[in-house]
PDB file of C-alpha atoms in Angstrom:
ATOM      1  CA  MET A  13      46.640 -24.967  25.473  1.00 49.00           C
ATOM      2  CA  GLY A  14      47.282 -21.719  24.200  1.00 53.00           C
ATOM      3  CA  SER A  15      45.835 -23.645  20.780  1.00 50.00           C
ATOM      4  CA  THR A  16      42.005 -24.796  22.848  1.00 50.00           C
ATOM      5  CA  SER A  17      41.337 -21.078  23.237  1.00 45.00           C
ATOM      6  CA  THR A  18      43.222 -19.206  20.669  1.00 41.00           C
ATOM      7  CA  ALA A  19      40.552 -22.056  18.674  1.00 39.00           C
ATOM      8  CA  ALA A  20      37.874 -20.964  21.211  1.00 37.00           C
ATOM      9  CA  MET A  21      38.579 -17.279  20.321  1.00 37.00           C
ATOM     10  CA  LEU A  22      38.683 -17.684  16.987  1.00 35.00           C
ATOM     11  CA  PHE A  23      35.438 -19.755  16.408  1.00 37.00           C
ATOM     12  CA  CYS A  24      33.495 -17.175  18.337  1.00 33.00           C
ATOM     13  CA  CYS A  25      34.705 -14.508  16.337  1.00 35.00           C
ATOM     14  CA  VAL A  26      33.848 -16.424  13.037  1.00 32.00           C
ATOM     15  CA  ALA A  27      29.806 -17.313  14.702  1.00 35.00           C
ATOM     16  CA  LEU A  28      30.240 -14.064  15.507  1.00 34.00           C
ATOM     17  CA  SER A  29      30.434 -12.596  11.862  1.00 36.00           C
ATOM     18  CA  MET A  30      29.166 -14.554  10.396  1.00 37.00           C
ATOM     19  CA  VAL A  31      25.216 -13.529  12.875  1.00 34.00           C
ATOM     20  CA  ALA A  32      27.308 -10.141  12.337  1.00 35.00           C
ATOM     21  CA  VAL A  33      26.600 -10.108   7.924  1.00 34.00           C
ATOM     22  CA  GLY A  34      23.197 -11.780   8.899  1.00 36.00           C
ATOM     23  CA  PHE A  35      22.212  -8.739   9.999  1.00 36.00           C
ATOM     24  CA  ALA A  36      23.430  -6.360   7.259  1.00 35.00           C
ATOM     25  CA  VAL A  37      22.145  -8.521   4.129  1.00 35.00           C
ATOM     26  CA  PRO A  38      18.805  -6.405   3.860  1.00 37.00           C
ATOM     27  CA  GLN A  39      15.170  -8.218   4.142  1.00 45.00           C
ATOM     28  CA  GLU A  40      12.455  -7.268   2.173  1.00 53.00           C
ATOM     29  CA  LYS A  41      10.382  -4.847   2.122  1.00 70.00           C
ATOM     30  CA  THR A  42       6.788  -5.055   3.548  1.00 77.00           C
ATOM     31  CA  LYS A  43       4.333  -3.386   1.127  1.00 91.00           C
ATOM     32  CA  PHE A  44       1.928  -1.685   2.556  1.00 94.00           C
ATOM     33  CA  ILE A  45      -0.781   1.732   1.395  1.00 96.00           C
ATOM     34  CA  SER A  46       0.579   4.281   3.735  1.00 96.00           C
ATOM     35  CA  MET A  47      -1.796   6.356   6.033  1.00 96.00           C
ATOM     36  CA  ASP A  48      -1.552   8.879   4.182  1.00 95.00           C
ATOM     37  CA  ALA A  49      -2.159   7.246   0.630  1.00 95.00           C
ATOM     38  CA  LEU A  50      -5.843   5.915   2.738  1.00 95.00           C
ATOM     39  CA  ASP A  51      -6.210   9.710   3.411  1.00 94.00           C
ATOM     40  CA  CYS A  52      -6.829  10.284  -0.079  1.00 91.00           C
ATOM     41  CA  SER A  53     -10.295   8.843  -0.104  1.00 91.00           C
ATOM     42  CA  ASN A  54     -11.800  10.722   2.030  1.00 91.00           C
ATOM     43  CA  ASN A  55     -10.937  14.414  -0.771  1.00 81.00           C
ATOM     44  CA  ILE A  56     -12.909  12.469  -3.910  1.00 77.00           C
ATOM     45  CA  THR A  57     -15.591  15.027  -5.623  1.00 67.00           C
ATOM     46  CA  GLU A  58     -17.039  14.135  -8.647  1.00 59.00           C
ATOM     47  CA  THR A  59     -14.063  15.164 -10.735  1.00 57.00           C
ATOM     48  CA  PRO A  60     -10.138  13.542 -10.813  1.00 55.00           C
ATOM     49  CA  SER A  61      -7.897  15.434  -8.495  1.00 49.00           C
ATOM     50  CA  THR A  62      -5.704  18.744  -9.677  1.00 46.00           C
ATOM     51  CA  SER A  63      -3.166  17.885  -7.615  1.00 45.00           C
ATOM     52  CA  ARG A  64      -0.303  16.911 -10.312  1.00 42.00           C
ATOM     53  CA  LYS A  65       2.201  18.571 -10.516  1.00 42.00           C
ATOM     54  CA  LEU A  66       2.822  20.237 -13.626  1.00 39.00           C
ATOM     55  CA  GLY A  67       5.906  18.277 -15.603  1.00 39.00           C
ATOM     56  CA  GLN A  68       6.153  15.456 -13.676  1.00 47.00           C
ATOM     57  CA  GLY A  69       4.161  13.503 -16.039  1.00 58.00           C
ATOM     58  CA  GLY A  70       0.927  12.554 -12.967  1.00 87.00           C
ATOM     59  CA  CYS A  71       0.310   9.017 -12.365  1.00 93.00           C
ATOM     60  CA  PRO A  72       1.852   6.432 -14.348  1.00 94.00           C
ATOM     61  CA  VAL A  73       0.028   4.098 -14.477  1.00 92.00           C
ATOM     62  CA  ARG A  74      -3.868   4.395 -15.494  1.00 91.00           C
ATOM     63  CA  PHE A  75      -7.010   2.620 -12.660  1.00 90.00           C
ATOM     64  CA  ASP A  76      -9.794   2.128 -15.408  1.00 86.00           C
ATOM     65  CA  PRO A  77     -12.034  -0.350 -14.285  1.00 84.00           C
ATOM     66  CA  SER A  78     -10.873  -3.706 -14.153  1.00 89.00           C
ATOM     67  CA  PRO A  79     -13.054  -7.068 -12.638  1.00 91.00           C
ATOM     68  CA  SER A  80     -10.354  -6.787  -9.350  1.00 91.00           C
ATOM     69  CA  MET A  81     -12.298  -3.047  -9.481  1.00 93.00           C
ATOM     70  CA  ASP A  82     -15.837  -4.794  -9.626  1.00 95.00           C
ATOM     71  CA  ALA A  83     -14.342  -7.024  -7.148  1.00 95.00           C
ATOM     72  CA  VAL A  84     -13.738  -4.000  -4.781  1.00 96.00           C
ATOM     73  CA  VAL A  85     -16.848  -2.842  -5.484  1.00 96.00           C
ATOM     74  CA  SER A  86     -18.737  -5.488  -5.047  1.00 95.00           C
ATOM     75  CA  SER A  87     -17.887  -6.093  -1.876  1.00 96.00           C
ATOM     76  CA  CYS A  88     -17.776  -2.472   0.082  1.00 96.00           C
ATOM     77  CA  ARG A  89     -21.322  -1.134  -0.952  1.00 93.00           C
ATOM     78  CA  GLY A  90     -23.348  -1.173   1.103  1.00 91.00           C
ATOM     79  CA  VAL A  91     -22.720  -1.992   4.817  1.00 91.00           C
ATOM     80  CA  PRO A  92     -19.144  -3.452   4.511  1.00 92.00           C
ATOM     81  CA  SER A  93     -17.204  -6.633   6.531  1.00 94.00           C
ATOM     82  CA  ALA A  94     -13.397  -4.706   6.896  1.00 95.00           C
ATOM     83  CA  PRO A  95     -12.096  -8.344   5.589  1.00 96.00           C
ATOM     84  CA  ARG A  96     -14.066  -8.556   2.548  1.00 97.00           C
ATOM     85  CA  CYS A  97     -13.741  -4.910   1.761  1.00 97.00           C
ATOM     86  CA  CYS A  98     -10.712  -3.950   2.285  1.00 97.00           C
ATOM     87  CA  GLY A  99      -9.450  -7.817   1.274  1.00 96.00           C
ATOM     88  CA  ALA A 100     -11.124  -7.246  -1.770  1.00 96.00           C
ATOM     89  CA  PHE A 101      -9.231  -3.807  -1.935  1.00 97.00           C
ATOM     90  CA  LYS A 102      -5.518  -5.232  -0.956  1.00 96.00           C
ATOM     91  CA  THR A 103      -6.005  -7.440  -4.288  1.00 96.00           C
ATOM     92  CA  TYR A 104      -6.353  -4.360  -6.127  1.00 96.00           C
ATOM     93  CA  ALA A 105      -4.314  -1.809  -4.489  1.00 96.00           C
ATOM     94  CA  CYS A 106      -0.967  -3.258  -3.526  1.00 96.00           C
ATOM     95  CA  PRO A 107       0.894  -4.122  -6.042  1.00 96.00           C
ATOM     96  CA  TYR A 108       0.747  -0.439  -6.837  1.00 96.00           C
ATOM     97  CA  SER A 109       1.684   0.249  -3.719  1.00 96.00           C
ATOM     98  CA  ASP A 110       4.759   1.935  -5.014  1.00 95.00           C
ATOM     99  CA  VAL A 111       3.074   4.296  -6.278  1.00 96.00           C
ATOM    100  CA  ILE A 112      -0.331   4.982  -4.720  1.00 96.00           C
ATOM    101  CA  ASN A 113       2.149   5.348  -1.515  1.00 96.00           C
ATOM    102  CA  ASP A 114       4.461   8.563  -3.393  1.00 95.00           C
ATOM    103  CA  ALA A 115       2.342  11.314  -3.355  1.00 88.00           C
ATOM    104  CA  GLU A 116       3.927  14.110  -5.931  1.00 91.00           C
ATOM    105  CA  ASN A 117       2.842  11.400  -8.883  1.00 94.00           C
ATOM    106  CA  GLY A 118      -1.488  11.625  -7.581  1.00 92.00           C
ATOM    107  CA  CYS A 119      -1.695   7.882  -8.646  1.00 95.00           C
ATOM    108  CA  ALA A 120      -3.828   7.432  -4.529  1.00 95.00           C
ATOM    109  CA  SER A 121      -6.999  10.060  -5.545  1.00 92.00           C
ATOM    110  CA  ALA A 122      -6.629   8.742  -9.982  1.00 93.00           C
ATOM    111  CA  MET A 123      -7.739   5.512  -7.418  1.00 95.00           C
ATOM    112  CA  PHE A 124      -9.769   6.298  -5.076  1.00 94.00           C
ATOM    113  CA  PHE A 125     -11.969   8.500  -8.014  1.00 93.00           C
ATOM    114  CA  GLU A 126     -12.422   5.051  -9.895  1.00 92.00           C
ATOM    115  CA  ILE A 127     -13.001   3.577  -6.933  1.00 93.00           C
ATOM    116  CA  ASN A 128     -14.965   5.697  -5.215  1.00 90.00           C
ATOM    117  CA  VAL A 129     -16.935   8.193  -8.201  1.00 87.00           C
ATOM    118  CA  ARG A 130     -17.534   5.483 -10.218  1.00 82.00           C
ATOM    119  CA  GLY A 131     -18.242   3.123  -8.333  1.00 89.00           C
ATOM    120  CA  ARG A 132     -20.705   4.862  -6.188  1.00 92.00           C
ATOM    121  CA  LEU A 133     -18.652   3.806  -2.580  1.00 93.00           C
ATOM    122  CA  ARG A 134     -18.418   6.779  -0.152  1.00 91.00           C
ATOM    123  CA  PRO A 135     -16.342   9.101   0.490  1.00 91.00           C
ATOM    124  CA  GLY A 136     -13.281   8.012   3.605  1.00 93.00           C
ATOM    125  CA  LEU A 137     -14.451   4.413   4.050  1.00 95.00           C
ATOM    126  CA  PHE A 138     -10.689   2.761   3.520  1.00 95.00           C
ATOM    127  CA  SER A 139      -9.423   5.396   4.879  1.00 95.00           C
ATOM    128  CA  GLN A 140     -12.425   5.290   8.290  1.00 94.00           C
ATOM    129  CA  LEU A 141     -12.276   0.843   7.563  1.00 95.00           C
ATOM    130  CA  CYS A 142      -9.482  -0.290   6.738  1.00 95.00           C
ATOM    131  CA  PRO A 143      -6.109   1.123   8.373  1.00 94.00           C
ATOM    132  CA  GLU A 144      -3.976  -2.094  10.733  1.00 93.00           C
ATOM    133  CA  GLY A 145      -2.256   0.588  13.351  1.00 88.00           C
ATOM    134  CA  SER A 146      -0.267   3.893  12.064  1.00 89.00           C
ATOM    135  CA  PHE A 147       1.327   2.628   9.475  1.00 90.00           C
ATOM    136  CA  GLY A 148      -1.853   1.889   7.055  1.00 94.00           C
ATOM    137  CA  LEU A 149      -2.662  -1.505   5.500  1.00 95.00           C
ATOM    138  CA  LYS A 150      -0.468  -3.726   5.233  1.00 94.00           C
ATOM    139  CA  CYS A 151      -0.145  -5.692   1.462  1.00 93.00           C
TER     140      CYS A 151
END
């Protein structure tokens, strides 16, 4: 009888260890565009932001006009529908979510300057239309 209960206890310990290891393995980080980054679309003017800190090199991405940006602009003009406009925005912005969410580099301002001013979209469009909760926009 002693060996059966020992085997059962050993089995339970091994099973619990495997469950614990499963929870300890890092899961893939969910990508999103933060609410702070989306809020940058509220303050876009006719000139690029000068809020970048000197000596940090600014945004490492150039948000030049491209077919992806053209899709965002054409999907968001007039009275845009959230699924169409925000879907195009996700396609364009989500590959850059890490740099867009970094408040120190000016990337969110640079991106929204290109989209809003050059595309002639209203300020605040993305922060008003696209949030999917308090965290921002899930990619």
